[in-house]
Backbone atoms as SQL, in Angstrom:
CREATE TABLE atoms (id INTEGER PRIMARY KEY, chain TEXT, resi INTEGER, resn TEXT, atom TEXT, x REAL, y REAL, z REAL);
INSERT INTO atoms VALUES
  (1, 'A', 1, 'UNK', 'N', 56.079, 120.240, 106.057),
  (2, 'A', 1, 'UNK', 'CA', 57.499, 120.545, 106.046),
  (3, 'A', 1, 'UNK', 'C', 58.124, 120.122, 104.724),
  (4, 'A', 2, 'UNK', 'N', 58.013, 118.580, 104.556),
  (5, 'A', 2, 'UNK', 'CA', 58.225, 118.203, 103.142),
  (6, 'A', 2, 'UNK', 'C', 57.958, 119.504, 101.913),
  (7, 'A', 3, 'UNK', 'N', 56.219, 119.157, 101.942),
  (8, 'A', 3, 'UNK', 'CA', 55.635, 120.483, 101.128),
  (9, 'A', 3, 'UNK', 'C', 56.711, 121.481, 100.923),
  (10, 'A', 4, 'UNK', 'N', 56.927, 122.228, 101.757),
  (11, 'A', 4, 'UNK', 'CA', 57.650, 123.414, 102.041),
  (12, 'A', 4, 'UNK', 'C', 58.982, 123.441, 101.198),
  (13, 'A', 5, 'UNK', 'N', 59.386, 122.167, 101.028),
  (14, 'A', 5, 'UNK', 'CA', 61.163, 122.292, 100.702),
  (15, 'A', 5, 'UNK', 'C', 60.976, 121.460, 99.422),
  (16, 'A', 6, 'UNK', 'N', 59.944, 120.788, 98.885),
  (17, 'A', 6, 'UNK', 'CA', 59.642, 120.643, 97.196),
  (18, 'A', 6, 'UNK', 'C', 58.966, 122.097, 96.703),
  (19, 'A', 7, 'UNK', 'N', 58.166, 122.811, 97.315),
  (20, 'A', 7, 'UNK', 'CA', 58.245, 123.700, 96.826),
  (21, 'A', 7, 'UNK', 'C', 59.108, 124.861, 96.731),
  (22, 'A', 8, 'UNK', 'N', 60.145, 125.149, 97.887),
  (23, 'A', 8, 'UNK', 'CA', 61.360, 126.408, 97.896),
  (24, 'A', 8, 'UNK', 'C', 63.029, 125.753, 97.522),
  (25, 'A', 9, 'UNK', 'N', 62.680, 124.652, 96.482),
  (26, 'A', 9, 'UNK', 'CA', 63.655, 124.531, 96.123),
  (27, 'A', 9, 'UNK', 'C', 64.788, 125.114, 95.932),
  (28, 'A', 10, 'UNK', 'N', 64.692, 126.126, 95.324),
  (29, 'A', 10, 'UNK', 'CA', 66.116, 127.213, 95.030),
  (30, 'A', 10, 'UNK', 'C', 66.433, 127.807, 96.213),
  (31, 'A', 11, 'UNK', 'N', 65.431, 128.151, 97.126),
  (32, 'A', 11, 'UNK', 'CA', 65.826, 128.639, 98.310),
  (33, 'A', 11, 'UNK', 'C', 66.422, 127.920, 99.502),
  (34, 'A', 12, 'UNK', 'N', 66.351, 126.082, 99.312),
  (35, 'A', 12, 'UNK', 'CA', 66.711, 125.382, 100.303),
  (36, 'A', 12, 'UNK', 'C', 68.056, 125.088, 99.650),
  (37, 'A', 13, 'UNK', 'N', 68.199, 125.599, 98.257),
  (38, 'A', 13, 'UNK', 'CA', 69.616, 125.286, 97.827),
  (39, 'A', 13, 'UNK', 'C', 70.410, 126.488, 98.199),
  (40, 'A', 14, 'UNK', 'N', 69.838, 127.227, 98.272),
  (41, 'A', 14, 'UNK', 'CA', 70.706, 128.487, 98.048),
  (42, 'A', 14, 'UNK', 'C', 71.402, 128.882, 99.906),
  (43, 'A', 15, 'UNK', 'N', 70.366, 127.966, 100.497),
  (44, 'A', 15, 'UNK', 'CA', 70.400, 127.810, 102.299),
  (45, 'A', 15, 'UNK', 'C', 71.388, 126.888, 102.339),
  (46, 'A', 16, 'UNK', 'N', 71.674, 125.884, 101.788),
  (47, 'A', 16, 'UNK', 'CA', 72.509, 124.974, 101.581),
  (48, 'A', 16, 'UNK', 'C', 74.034, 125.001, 101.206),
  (49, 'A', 17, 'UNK', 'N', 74.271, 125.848, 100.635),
  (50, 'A', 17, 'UNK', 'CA', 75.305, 126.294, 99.606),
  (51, 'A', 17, 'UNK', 'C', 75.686, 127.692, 100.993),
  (52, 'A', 18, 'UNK', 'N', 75.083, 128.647, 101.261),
  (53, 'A', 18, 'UNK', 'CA', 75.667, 129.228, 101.999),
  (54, 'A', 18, 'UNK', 'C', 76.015, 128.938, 103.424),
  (55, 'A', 19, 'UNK', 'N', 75.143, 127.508, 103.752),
  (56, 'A', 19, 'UNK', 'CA', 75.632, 127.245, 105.018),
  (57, 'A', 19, 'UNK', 'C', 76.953, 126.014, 104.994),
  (58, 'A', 20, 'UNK', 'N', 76.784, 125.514, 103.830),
  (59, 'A', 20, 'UNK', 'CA', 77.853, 124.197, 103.784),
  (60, 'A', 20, 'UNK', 'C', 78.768, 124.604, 102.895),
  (61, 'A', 21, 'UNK', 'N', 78.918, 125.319, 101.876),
  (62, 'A', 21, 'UNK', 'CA', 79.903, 125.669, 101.029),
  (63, 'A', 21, 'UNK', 'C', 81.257, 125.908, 101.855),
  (64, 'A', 22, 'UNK', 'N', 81.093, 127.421, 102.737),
  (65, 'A', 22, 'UNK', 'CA', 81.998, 128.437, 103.381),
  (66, 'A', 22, 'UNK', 'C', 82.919, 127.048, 104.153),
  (67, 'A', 23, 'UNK', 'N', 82.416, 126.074, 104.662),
  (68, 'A', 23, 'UNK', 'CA', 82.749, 125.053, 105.304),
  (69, 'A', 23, 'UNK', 'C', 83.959, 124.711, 104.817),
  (70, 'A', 24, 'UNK', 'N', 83.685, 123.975, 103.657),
  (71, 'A', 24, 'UNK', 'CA', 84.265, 123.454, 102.946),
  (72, 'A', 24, 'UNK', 'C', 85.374, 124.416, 102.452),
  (73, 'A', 25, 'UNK', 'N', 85.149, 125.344, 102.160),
  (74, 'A', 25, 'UNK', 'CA', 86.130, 126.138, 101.444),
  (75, 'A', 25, 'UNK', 'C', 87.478, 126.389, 102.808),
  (76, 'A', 26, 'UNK', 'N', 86.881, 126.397, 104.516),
  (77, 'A', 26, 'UNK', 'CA', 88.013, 126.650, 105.080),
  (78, 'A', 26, 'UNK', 'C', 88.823, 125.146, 105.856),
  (79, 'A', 27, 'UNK', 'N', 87.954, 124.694, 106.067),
  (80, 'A', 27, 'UNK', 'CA', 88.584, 123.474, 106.329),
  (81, 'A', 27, 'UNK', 'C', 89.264, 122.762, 105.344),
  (82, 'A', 28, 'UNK', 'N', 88.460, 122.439, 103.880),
  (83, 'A', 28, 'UNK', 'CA', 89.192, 121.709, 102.727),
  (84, 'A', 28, 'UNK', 'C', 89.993, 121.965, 102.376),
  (85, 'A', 29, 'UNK', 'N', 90.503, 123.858, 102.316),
  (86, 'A', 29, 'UNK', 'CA', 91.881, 123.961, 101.775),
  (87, 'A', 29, 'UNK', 'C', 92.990, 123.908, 102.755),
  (88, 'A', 30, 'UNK', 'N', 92.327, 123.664, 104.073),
  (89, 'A', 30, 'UNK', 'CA', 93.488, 123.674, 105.334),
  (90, 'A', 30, 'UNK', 'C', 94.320, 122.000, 105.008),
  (91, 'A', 31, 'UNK', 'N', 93.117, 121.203, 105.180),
  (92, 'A', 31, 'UNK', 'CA', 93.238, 119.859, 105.201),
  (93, 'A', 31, 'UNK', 'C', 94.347, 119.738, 104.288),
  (94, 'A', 32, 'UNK', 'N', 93.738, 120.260, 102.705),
  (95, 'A', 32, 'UNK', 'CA', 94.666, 119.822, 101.498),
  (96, 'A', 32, 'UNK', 'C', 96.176, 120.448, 101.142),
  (97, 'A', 33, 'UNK', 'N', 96.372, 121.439, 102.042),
  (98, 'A', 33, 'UNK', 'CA', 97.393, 121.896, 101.943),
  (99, 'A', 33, 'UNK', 'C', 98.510, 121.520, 103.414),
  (100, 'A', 34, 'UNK', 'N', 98.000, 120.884, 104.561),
  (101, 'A', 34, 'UNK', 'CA', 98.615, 119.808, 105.206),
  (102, 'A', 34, 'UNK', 'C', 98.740, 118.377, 104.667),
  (103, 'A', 35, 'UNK', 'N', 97.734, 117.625, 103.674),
  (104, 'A', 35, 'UNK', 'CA', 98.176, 116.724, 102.738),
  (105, 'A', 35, 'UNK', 'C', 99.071, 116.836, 101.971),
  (106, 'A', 36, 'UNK', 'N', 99.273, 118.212, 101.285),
  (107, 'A', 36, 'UNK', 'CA', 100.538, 118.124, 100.248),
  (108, 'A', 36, 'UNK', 'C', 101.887, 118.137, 100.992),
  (109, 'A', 37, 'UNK', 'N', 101.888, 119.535, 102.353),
  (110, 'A', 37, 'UNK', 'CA', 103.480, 119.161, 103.233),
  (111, 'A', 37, 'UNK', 'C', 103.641, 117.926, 103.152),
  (112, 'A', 38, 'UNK', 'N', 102.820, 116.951, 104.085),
  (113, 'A', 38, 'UNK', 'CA', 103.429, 115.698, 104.210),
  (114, 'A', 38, 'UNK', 'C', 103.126, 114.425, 103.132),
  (115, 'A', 39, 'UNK', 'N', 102.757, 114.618, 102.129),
  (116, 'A', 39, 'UNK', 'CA', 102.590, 113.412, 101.136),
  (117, 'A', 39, 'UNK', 'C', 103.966, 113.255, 100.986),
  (118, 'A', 40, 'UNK', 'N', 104.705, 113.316, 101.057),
  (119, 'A', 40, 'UNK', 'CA', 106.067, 112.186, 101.055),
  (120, 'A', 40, 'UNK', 'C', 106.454, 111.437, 102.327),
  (121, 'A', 41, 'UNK', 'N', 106.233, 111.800, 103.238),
  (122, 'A', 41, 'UNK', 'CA', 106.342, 111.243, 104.720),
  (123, 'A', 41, 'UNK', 'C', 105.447, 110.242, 104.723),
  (124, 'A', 42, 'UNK', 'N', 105.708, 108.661, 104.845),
  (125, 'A', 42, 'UNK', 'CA', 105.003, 107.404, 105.074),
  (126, 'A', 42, 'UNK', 'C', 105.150, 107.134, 106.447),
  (127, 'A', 43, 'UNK', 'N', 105.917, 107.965, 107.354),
  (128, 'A', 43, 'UNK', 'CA', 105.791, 107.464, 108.968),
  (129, 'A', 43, 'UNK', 'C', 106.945, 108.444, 109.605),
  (130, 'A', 44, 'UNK', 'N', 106.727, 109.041, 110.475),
  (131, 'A', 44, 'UNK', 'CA', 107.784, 109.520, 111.612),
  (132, 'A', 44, 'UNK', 'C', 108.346, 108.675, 112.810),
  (133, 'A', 45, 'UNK', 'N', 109.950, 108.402, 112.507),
  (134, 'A', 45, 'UNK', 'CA', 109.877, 107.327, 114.190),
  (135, 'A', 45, 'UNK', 'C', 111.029, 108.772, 114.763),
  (136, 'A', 46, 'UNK', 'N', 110.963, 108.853, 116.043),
  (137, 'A', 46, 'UNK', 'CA', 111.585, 109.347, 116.888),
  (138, 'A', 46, 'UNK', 'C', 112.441, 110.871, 116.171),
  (139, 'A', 47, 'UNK', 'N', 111.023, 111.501, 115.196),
  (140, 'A', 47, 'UNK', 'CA', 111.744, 112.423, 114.821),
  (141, 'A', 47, 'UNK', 'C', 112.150, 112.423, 112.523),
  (142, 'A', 48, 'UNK', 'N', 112.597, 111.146, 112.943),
  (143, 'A', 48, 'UNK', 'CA', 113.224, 110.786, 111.685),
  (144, 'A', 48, 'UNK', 'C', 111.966, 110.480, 110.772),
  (145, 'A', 49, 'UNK', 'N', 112.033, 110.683, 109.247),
  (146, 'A', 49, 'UNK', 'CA', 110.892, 110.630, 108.413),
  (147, 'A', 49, 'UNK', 'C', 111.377, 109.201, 107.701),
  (148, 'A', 50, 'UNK', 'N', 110.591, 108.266, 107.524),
  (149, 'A', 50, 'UNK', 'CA', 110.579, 107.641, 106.377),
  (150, 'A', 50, 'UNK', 'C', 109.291, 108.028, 104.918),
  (151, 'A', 51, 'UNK', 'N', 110.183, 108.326, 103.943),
  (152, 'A', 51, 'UNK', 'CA', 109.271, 108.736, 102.807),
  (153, 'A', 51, 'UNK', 'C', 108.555, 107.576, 102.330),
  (154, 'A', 52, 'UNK', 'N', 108.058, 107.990, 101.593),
  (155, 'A', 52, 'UNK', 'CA', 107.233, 107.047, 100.425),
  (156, 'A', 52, 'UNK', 'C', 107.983, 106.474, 99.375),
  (157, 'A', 53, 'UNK', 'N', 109.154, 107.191, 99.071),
  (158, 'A', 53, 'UNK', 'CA', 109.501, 106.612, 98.091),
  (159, 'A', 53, 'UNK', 'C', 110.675, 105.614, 98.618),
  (160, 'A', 54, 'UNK', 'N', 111.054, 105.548, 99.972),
  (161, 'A', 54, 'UNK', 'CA', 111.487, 104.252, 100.658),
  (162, 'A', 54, 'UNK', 'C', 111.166, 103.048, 100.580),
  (163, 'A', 55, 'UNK', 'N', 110.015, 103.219, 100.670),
  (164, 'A', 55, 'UNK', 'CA', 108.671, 102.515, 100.698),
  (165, 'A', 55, 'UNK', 'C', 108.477, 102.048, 99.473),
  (166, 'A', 56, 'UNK', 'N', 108.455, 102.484, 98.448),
  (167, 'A', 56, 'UNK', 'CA', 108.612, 102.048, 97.021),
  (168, 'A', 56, 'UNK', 'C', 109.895, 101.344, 96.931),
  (169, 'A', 57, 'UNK', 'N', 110.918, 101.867, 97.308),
  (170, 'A', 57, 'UNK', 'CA', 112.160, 101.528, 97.224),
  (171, 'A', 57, 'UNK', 'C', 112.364, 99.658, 97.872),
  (172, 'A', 58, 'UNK', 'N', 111.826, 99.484, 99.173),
  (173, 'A', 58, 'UNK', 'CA', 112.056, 99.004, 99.790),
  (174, 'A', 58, 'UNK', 'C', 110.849, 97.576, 98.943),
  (175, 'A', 59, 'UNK', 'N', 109.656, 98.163, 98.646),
  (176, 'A', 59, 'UNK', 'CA', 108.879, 96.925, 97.894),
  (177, 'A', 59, 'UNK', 'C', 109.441, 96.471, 96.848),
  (178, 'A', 60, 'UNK', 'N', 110.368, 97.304, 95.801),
  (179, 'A', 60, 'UNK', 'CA', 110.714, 96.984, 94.627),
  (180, 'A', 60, 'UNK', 'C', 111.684, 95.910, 94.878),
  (181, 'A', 61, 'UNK', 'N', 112.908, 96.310, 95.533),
  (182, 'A', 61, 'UNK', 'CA', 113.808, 95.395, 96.209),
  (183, 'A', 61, 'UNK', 'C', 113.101, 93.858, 96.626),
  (184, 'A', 62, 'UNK', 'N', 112.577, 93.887, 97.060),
  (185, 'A', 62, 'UNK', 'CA', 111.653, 92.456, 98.020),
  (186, 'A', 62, 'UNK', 'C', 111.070, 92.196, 96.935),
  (187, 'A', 63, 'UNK', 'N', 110.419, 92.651, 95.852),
  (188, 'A', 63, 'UNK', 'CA', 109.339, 91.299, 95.094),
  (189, 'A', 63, 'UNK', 'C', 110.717, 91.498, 93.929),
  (190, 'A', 64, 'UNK', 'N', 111.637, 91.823, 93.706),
  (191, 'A', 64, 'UNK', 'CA', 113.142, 91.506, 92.765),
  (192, 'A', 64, 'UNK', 'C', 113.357, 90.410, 93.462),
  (193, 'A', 65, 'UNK', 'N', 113.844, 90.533, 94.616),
  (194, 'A', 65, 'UNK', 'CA', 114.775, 89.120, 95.418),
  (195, 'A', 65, 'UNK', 'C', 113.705, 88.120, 95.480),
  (196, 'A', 66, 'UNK', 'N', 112.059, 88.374, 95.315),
  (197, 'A', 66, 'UNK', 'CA', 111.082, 86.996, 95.572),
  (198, 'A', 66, 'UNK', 'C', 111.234, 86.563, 94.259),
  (199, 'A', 67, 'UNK', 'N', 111.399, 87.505, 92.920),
  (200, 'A', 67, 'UNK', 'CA', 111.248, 86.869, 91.817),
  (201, 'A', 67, 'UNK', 'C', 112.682, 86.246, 91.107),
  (202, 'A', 68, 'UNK', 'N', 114.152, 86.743, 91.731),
  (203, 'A', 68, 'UNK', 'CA', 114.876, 85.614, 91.741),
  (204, 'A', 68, 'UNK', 'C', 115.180, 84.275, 92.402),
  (205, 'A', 69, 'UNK', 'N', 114.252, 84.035, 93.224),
  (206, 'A', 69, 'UNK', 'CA', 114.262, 82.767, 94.495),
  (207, 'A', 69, 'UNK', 'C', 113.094, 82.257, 93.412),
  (208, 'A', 70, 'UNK', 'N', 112.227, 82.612, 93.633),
  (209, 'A', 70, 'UNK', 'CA', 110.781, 81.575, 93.072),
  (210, 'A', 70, 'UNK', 'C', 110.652, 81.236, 91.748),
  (211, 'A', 71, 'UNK', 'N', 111.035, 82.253, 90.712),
  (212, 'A', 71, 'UNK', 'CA', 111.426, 82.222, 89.597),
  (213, 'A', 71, 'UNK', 'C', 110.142, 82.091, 88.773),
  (214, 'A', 72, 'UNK', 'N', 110.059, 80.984, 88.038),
  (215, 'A', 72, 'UNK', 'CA', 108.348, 80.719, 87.228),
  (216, 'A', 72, 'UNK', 'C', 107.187, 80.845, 88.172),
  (217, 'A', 73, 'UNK', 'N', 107.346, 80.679, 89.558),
  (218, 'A', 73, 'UNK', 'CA', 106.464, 80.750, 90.829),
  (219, 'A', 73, 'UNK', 'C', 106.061, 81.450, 91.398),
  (220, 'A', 74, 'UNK', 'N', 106.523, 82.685, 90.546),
  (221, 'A', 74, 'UNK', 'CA', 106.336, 84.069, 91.523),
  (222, 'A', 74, 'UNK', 'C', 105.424, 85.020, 90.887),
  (223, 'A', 75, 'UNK', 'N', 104.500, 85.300, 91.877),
  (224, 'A', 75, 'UNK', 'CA', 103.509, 86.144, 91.530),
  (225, 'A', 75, 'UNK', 'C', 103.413, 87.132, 91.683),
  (226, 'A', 76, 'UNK', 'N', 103.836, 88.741, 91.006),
  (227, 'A', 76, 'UNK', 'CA', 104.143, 89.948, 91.404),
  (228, 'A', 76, 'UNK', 'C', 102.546, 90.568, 91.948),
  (229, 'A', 77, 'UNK', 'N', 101.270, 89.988, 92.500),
  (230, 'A', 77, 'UNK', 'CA', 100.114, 90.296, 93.080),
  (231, 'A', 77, 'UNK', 'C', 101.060, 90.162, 94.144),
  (232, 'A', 78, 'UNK', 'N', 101.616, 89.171, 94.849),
  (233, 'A', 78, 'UNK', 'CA', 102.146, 89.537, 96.518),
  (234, 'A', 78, 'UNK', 'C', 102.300, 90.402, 96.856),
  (235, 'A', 79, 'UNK', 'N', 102.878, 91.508, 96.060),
  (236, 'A', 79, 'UNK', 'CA', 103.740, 92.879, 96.267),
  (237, 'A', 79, 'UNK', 'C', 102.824, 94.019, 96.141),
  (238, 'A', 80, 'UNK', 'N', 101.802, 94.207, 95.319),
  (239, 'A', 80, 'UNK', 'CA', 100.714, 95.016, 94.806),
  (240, 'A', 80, 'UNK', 'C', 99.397, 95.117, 95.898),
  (241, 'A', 81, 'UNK', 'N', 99.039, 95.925, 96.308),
  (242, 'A', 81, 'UNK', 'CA', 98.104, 96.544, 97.530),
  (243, 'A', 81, 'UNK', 'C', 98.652, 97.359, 98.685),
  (244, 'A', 82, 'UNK', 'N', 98.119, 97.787, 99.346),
  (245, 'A', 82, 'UNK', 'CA', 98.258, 98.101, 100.553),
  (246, 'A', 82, 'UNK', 'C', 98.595, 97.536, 101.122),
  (247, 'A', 83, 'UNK', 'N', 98.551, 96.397, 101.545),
  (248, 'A', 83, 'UNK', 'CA', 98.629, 95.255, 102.838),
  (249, 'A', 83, 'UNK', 'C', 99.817, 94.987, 102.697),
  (250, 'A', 84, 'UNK', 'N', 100.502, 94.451, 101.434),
  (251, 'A', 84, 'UNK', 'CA', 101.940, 94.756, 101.022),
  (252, 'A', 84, 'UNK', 'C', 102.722, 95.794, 101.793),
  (253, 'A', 85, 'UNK', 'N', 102.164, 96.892, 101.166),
  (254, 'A', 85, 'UNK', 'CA', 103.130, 98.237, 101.382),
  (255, 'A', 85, 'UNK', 'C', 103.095, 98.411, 103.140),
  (256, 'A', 86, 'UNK', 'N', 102.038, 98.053, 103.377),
  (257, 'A', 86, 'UNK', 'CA', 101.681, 98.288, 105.199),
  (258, 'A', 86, 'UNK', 'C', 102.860, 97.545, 105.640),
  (259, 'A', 87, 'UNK', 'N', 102.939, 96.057, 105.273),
  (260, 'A', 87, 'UNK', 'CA', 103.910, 95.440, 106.036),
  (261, 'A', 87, 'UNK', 'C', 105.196, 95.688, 105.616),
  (262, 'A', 88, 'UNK', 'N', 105.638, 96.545, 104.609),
  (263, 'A', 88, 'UNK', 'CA', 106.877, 97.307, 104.217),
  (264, 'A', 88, 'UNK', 'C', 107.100, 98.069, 105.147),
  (265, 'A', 89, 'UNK', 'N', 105.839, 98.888, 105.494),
  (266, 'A', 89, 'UNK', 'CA', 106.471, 100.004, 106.335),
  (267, 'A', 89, 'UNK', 'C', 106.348, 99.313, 107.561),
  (268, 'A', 90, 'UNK', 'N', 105.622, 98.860, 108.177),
  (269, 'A', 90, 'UNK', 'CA', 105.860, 98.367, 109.480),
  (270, 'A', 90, 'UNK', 'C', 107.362, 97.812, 109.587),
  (271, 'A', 91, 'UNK', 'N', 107.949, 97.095, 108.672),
  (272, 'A', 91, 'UNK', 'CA', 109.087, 96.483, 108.728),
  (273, 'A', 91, 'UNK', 'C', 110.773, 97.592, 108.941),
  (274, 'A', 92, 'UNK', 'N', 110.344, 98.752, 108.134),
  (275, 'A', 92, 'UNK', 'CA', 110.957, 99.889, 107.927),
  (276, 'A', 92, 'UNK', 'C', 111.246, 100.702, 109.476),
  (277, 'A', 93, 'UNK', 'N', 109.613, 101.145, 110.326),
  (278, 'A', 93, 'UNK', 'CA', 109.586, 101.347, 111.466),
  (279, 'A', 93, 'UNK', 'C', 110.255, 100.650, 112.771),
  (280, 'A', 94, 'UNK', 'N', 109.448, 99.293, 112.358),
  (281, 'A', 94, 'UNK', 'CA', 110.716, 98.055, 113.317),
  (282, 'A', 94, 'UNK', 'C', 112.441, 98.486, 113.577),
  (283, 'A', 95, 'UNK', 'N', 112.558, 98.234, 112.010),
  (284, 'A', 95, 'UNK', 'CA', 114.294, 98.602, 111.860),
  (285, 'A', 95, 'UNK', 'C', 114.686, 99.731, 112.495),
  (286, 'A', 96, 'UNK', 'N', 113.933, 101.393, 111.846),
  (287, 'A', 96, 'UNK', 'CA', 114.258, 102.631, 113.011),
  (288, 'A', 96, 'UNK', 'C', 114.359, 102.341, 114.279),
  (289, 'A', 97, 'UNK', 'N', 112.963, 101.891, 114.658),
  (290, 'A', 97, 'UNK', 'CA', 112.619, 101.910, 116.383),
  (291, 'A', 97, 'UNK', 'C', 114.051, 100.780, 117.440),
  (292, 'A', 98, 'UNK', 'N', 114.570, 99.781, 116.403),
  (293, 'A', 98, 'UNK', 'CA', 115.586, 98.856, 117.084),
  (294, 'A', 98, 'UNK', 'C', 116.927, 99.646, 116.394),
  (295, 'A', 99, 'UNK', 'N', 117.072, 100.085, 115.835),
  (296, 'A', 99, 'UNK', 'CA', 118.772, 101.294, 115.415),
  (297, 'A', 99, 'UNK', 'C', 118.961, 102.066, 116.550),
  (298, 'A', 100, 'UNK', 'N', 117.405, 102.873, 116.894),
  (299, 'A', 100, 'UNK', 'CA', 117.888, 103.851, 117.871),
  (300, 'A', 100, 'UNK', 'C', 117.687, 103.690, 119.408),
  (301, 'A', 101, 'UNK', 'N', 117.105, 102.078, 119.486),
  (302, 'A', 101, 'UNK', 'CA', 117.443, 101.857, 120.747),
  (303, 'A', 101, 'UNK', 'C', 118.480, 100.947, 121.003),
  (304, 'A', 102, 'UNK', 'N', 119.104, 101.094, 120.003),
  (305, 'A', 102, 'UNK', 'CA', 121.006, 100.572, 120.376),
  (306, 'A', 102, 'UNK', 'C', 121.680, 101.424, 120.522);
């Protein structure tokens, strides 16, 4: 079997390419063109979108106010990653989810 597919190289590519290519071509451009609608949307609560650039908005604000409190002490790594931005938005969602159940 090995044998078989070091020797029909071009043909196990060419088996390859027509069975996995077409794939790719309909799913990948589905996928990537539902990535671009929502690449500004960082979360939906009850309808309502919070963007990304909230989210930016909302980190920039918070490591400003950490770096006037801490001053020489402050390390703008707090603010930088994901884990950061995660607990931005979780914090963002919180706020929606308690607005609209008042």
């Amino acid at each position: 079997m090995l044998d078989f597919v070091r020797n029909n190289r071009r043909l196990m590519l060419l088996l390859l390419l027509v069975l996995v290519f077409p794939s790719f071509v309909f799913f990948g451009v589905e996928s990537y063109s539902r990535f671009m609608d929502s690449s500004h949307d960082a979360a939906k609560v009850d309808g309502r979108t919070i963007t990304v650039q909230e989210v930016d908005n909302v980190v920039r604000d918070q490591s400003e106010r950490m770096r006037q409190m801490l001053g020489n002490n402050y390390d703008p790594r707090m603010f930088e990653g994901p884990a950061a931005r995660q607990a931005v938005l979780d914090q963002l969602i919180q706020q929606r989810v308690i607005s609209e159940a008042t």
